[in-house]
Each structure stands twice: as structure tokens, then as C-alpha cells.
mmCIF file of C-alpha atoms in Angstrom:
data_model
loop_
_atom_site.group_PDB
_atom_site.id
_atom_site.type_symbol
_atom_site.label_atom_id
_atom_site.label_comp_id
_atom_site.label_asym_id
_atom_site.label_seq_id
_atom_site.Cartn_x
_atom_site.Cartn_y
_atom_site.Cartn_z
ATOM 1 C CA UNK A 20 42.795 111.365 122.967
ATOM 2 C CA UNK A 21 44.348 114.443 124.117
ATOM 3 C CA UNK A 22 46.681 113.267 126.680
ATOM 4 C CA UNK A 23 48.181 111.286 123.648
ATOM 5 C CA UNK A 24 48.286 114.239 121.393
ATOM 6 C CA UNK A 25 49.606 116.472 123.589
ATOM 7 C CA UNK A 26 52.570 113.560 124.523
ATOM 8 C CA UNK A 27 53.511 113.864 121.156
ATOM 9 C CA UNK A 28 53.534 117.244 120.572
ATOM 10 C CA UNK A 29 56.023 117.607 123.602
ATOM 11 C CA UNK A 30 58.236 114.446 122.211
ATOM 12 C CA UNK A 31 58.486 116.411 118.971
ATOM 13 C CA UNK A 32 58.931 119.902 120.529
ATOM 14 C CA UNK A 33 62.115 118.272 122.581
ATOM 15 C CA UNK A 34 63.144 116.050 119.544
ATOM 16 C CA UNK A 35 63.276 119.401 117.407
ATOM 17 C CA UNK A 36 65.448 121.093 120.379
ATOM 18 C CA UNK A 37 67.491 118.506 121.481
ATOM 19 C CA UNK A 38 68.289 118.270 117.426
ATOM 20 C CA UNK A 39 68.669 122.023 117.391
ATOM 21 C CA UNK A 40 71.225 122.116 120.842
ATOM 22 C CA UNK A 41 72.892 119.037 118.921
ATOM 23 C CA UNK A 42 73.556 120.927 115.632
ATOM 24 C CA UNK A 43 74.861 123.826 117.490
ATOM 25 C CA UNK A 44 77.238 122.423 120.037
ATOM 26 C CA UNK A 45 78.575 120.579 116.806
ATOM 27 C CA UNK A 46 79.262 123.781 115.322
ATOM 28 C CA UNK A 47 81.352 125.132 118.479
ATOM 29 C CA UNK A 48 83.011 122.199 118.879
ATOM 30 C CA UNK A 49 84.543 122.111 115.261
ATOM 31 C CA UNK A 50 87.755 124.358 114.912
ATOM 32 C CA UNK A 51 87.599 127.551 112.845
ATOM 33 C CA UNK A 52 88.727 127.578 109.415
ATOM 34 C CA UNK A 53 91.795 128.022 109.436
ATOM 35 C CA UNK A 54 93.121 130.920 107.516
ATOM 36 C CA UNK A 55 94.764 131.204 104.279
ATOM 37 C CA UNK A 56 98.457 129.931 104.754
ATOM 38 C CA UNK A 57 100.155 133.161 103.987
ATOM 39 C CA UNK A 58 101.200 132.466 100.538
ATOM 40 C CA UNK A 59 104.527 133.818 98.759
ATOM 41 C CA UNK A 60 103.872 136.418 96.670
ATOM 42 C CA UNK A 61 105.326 138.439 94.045
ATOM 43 C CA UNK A 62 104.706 142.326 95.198
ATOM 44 C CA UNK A 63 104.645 144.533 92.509
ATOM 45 C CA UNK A 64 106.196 147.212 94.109
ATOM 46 C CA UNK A 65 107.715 150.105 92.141
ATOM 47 C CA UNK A 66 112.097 149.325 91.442
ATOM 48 C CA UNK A 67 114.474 151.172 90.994
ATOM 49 C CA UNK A 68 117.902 150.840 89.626
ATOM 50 C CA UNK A 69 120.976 151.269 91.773
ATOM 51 C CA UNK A 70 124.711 151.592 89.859
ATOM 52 C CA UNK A 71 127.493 151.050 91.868
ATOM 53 C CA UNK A 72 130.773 151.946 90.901
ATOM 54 C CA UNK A 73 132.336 148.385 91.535
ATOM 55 C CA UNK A 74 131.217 147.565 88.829
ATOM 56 C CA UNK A 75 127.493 146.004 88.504
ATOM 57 C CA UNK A 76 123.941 146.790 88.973
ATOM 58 C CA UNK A 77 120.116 145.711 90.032
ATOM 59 C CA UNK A 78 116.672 146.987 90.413
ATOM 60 C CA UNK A 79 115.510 146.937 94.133
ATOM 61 C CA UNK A 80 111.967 148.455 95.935
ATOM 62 C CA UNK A 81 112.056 152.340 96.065
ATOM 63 C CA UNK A 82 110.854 151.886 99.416
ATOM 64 C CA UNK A 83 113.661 150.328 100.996
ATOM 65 C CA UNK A 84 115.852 152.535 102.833
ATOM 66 C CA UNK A 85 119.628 151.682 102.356
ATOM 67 C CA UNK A 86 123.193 152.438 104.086
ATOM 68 C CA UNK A 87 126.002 152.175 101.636
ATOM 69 C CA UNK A 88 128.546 151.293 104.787
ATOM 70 C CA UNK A 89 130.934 153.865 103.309
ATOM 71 C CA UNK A 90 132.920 153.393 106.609
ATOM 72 C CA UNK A 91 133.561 150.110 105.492
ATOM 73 C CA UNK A 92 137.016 150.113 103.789
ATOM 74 C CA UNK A 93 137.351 147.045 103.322
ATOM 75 C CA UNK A 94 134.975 145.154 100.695
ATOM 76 C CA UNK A 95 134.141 146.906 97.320
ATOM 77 C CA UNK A 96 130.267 147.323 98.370
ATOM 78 C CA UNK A 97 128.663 146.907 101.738
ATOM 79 C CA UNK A 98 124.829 147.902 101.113
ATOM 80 C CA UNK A 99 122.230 147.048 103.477
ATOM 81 C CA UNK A 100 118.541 147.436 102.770
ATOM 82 C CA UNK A 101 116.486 147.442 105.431
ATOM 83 C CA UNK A 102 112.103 148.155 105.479
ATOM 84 C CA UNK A 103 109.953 150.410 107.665
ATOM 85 C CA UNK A 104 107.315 147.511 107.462
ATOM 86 C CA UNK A 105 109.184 144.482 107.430
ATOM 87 C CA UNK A 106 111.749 143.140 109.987
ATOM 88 C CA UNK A 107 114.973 141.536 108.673
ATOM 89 C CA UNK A 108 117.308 143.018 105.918
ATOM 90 C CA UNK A 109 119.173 142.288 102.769
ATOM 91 C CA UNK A 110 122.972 143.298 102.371
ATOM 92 C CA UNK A 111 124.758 143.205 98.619
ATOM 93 C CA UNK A 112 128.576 142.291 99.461
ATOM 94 C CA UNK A 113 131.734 142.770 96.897
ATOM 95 C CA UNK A 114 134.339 141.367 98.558
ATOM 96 C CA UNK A 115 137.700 139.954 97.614
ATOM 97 C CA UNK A 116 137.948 136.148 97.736
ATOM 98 C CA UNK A 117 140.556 133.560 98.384
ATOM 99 C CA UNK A 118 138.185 130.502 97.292
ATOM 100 C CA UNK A 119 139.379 129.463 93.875
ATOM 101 C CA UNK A 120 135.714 128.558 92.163
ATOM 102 C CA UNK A 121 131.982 128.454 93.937
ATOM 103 C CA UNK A 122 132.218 124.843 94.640
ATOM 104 C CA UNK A 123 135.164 125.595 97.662
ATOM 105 C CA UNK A 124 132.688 128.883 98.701
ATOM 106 C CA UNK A 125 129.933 126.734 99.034
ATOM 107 C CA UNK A 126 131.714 123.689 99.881
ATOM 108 C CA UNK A 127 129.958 122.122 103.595
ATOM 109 C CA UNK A 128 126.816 123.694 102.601
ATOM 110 C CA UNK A 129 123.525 122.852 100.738
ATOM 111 C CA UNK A 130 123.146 124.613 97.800
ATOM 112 C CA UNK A 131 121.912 125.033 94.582
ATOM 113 C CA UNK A 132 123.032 125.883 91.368
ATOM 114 C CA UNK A 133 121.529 129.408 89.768
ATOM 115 C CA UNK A 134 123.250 131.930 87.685
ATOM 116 C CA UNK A 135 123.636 136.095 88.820
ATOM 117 C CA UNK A 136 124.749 138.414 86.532
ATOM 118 C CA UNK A 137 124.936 136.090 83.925
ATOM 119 C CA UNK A 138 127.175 133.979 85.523
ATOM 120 C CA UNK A 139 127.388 130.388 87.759
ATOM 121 C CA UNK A 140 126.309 131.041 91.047
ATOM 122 C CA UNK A 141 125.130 129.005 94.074
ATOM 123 C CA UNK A 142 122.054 129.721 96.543
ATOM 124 C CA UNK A 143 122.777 128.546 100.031
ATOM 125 C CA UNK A 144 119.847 128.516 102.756
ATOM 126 C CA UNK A 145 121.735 128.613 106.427
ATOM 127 C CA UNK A 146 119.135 128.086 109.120
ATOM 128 C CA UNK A 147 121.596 129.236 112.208
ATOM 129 C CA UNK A 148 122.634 130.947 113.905
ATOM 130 C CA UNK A 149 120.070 132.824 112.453
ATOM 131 C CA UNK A 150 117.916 132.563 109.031
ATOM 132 C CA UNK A 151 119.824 133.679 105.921
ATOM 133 C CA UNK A 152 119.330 132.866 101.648
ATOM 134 C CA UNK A 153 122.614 134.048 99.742
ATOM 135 C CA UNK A 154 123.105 134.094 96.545
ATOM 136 C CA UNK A 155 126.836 134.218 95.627
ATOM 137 C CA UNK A 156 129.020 134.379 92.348
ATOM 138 C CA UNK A 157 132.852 134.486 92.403
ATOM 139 C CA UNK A 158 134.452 136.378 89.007
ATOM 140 C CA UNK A 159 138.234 137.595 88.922
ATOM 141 C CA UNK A 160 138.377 136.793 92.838
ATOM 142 C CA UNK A 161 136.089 138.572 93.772
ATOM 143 C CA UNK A 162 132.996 137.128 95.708
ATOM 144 C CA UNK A 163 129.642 139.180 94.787
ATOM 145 C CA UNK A 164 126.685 137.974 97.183
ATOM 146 C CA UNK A 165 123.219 138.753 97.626
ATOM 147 C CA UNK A 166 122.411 137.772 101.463
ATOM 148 C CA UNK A 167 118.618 138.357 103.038
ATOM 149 C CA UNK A 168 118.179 137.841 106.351
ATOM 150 C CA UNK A 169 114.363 137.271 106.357
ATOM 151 C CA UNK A 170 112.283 137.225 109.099
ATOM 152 C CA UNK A 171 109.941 134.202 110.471
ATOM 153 C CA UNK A 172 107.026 133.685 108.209
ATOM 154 C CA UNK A 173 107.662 136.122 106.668
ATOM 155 C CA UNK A 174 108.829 135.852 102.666
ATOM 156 C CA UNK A 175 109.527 139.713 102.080
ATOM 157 C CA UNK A 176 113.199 139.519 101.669
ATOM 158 C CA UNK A 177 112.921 136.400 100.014
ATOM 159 C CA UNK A 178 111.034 137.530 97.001
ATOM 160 C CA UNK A 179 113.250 141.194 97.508
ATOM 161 C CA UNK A 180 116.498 138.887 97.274
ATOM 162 C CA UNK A 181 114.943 137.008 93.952
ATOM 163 C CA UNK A 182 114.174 140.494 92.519
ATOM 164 C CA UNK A 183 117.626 141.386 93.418
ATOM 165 C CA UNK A 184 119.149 138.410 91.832
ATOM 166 C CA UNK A 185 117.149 138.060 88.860
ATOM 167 C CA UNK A 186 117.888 142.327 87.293
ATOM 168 C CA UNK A 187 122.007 141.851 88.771
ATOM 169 C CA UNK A 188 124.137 142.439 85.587
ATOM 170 C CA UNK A 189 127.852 143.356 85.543
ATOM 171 C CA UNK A 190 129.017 146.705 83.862
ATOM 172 C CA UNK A 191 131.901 147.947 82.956
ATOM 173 C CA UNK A 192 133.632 150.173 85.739
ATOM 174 C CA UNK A 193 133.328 154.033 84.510
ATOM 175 C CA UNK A 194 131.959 152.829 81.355
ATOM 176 C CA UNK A 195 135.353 150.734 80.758
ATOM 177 C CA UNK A 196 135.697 147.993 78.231
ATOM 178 C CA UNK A 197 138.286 145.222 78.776
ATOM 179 C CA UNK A 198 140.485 143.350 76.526
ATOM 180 C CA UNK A 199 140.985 139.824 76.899
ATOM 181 C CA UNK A 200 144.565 140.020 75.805
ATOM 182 C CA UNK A 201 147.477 142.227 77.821
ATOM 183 C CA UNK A 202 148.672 145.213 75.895
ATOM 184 C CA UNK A 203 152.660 145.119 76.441
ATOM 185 C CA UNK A 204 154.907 148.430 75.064
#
């Protein structure tokens, strides 16, 4: 009766192992979870407001550095935003326009239809030659665009660009207010 006993006691022993190996070699053979998909997010960092003198305004990060392109002498506003922690940039443009509404701006393009500043304005996504969102309004012929350049995976500039977008307002140059009709002496 022990010869039988024993038998058994091995059969279970290498039943309970081979189970164990089996369970284990399972687990390394399934993939790792997989993490999070990086998720766009709303960072509440700290804005500011920037004023420019052509006329309109926006809250951006205070921790974006910025060049004002005061070189350029050419557009009304040239000013690129750029991040110490995040590849790509964001440039504001005020430039003067021969496109007679947004629909010949963003004519050969997807877009869709949003507002900036108050007004009509089109967001175009252009995937080359390199990765762009823009944001564009034309008013008196004058084309005012937001344009990040974001970088792969990466949806810093993108929710920058909406924060950009959503605060723009138009102001009156040097505290200005216009007259629809022409004053004639």
C-alpha cells in the first residue's frame, strides 16, 4: 500500500507544479498592460494677457517664452511662442490679405467652421509638410491667424492654440472707437 500512496503523492506533487509552471508561463506570455493612451488635457497653467497694438488681444501660459519678430516689417504681428518643455511652437500672424472672405483662404483645404474674436473663422488641420492647426479670421483685409505647430503625440500646442483662440477679442487701436459712417468737411 505504500508504493501506491507514494505514486500518488508524486502525481499530485507534479500535477500541482506542472499547474504552477503553466499559470506562470501564461502570465509572461500575455503582453503588459498597456499604458494609459496619453489623453488631451486641459492644463491649468497660470495666463496671462498680452495687448498688442494692432489691435486685439488673448490670454496665453506665463511660461511660454515669446519673440515679437520686430524685424519683421512686414505683417502687423509676428509672435512666436515657443516652450522650454515642449517641442513645437505657436505663432499669432496679422497680416494683410488679398482673399476676399474665409471661404477663398480656406478654399482646397479641410476645415471647419469656429468663430475668433467674435467673428467667422475657419480651423484648418494641414498634415505636411509638417503638422500645423490654424485658426484664421479675415476682418477689413486683414487675415488674423492662430497657427501651432505641435509636435507628435504630443497635444500641448493644441490645447495652447484653443486657449489662444477661445480669450482672442478685438480692441480698439490706442483705445480708438470707429464710426461706421465717413465724416466728410
Amino acid at each position: 500500500m505504500k508504493k501506491p500512496l507514494l505514486i500518488r503523492i508524486v502525481i499530485v506533487i507534479f500535477l500541482v507544479g506542472g499547474i504552477g509552471a503553466y499559470i506562470l508561463w501564461k502570465q509572461q506570455q500575455q503582453p503588459a498592460p498597456a499604458a494609459p493612451a496619453q489623453i488631451q488635457t486641459q492644463t491649468q497653467e497660470e495666463t496671462t494677457l498680452w495687448e498688442d497694438q494692432a489691435g486685439f488681444s488673448f490670454q496665453y501660459p506665463k511660461v511660454l517664452s515669446f519673440d515679437k519678430h520686430d524685424e519683421d516689417q512686414k505683417n502687423y504681428a509676428h509672435i512666436e511662442f515657443t516652450s522650454a518643455t515642449h517641442s513645437g511652437r505657436l505663432i499669432v500672424w496679422v497680416k494683410d490679405t488679398t482673399y476676399s472672405n474665409l471661404d477663398a483662404w480656406a478654399a482646397n483645404t479641410s476645415s471647419i467652421d469656429t468663430t475668433l474674436g467674435g467673428l467667422p473663422a475657419k480651423k484648418i488641420i494641414v498634415s505636411t509638410p509638417s503638422r500645423k492647426i490654424i485658426v484664421g479670421t479675415i476682418s477689413d483685409q486683414i487675415l488674423f491667424t492662430i497657427e501651432a505647430e505641435p509636435a507628435e503625440g504630443d497635444f500641448y500646442w493644441t490645447t495652447v492654440s484653443d486657449t489662444i483662440a477661445s480669450s482672442f477679442a478685438f480692441v480698439p487701436i490706442n483705445g480708438a472707437s470707429y464710426d461706421e459712417e465717413e465724416v466728410v468737411e
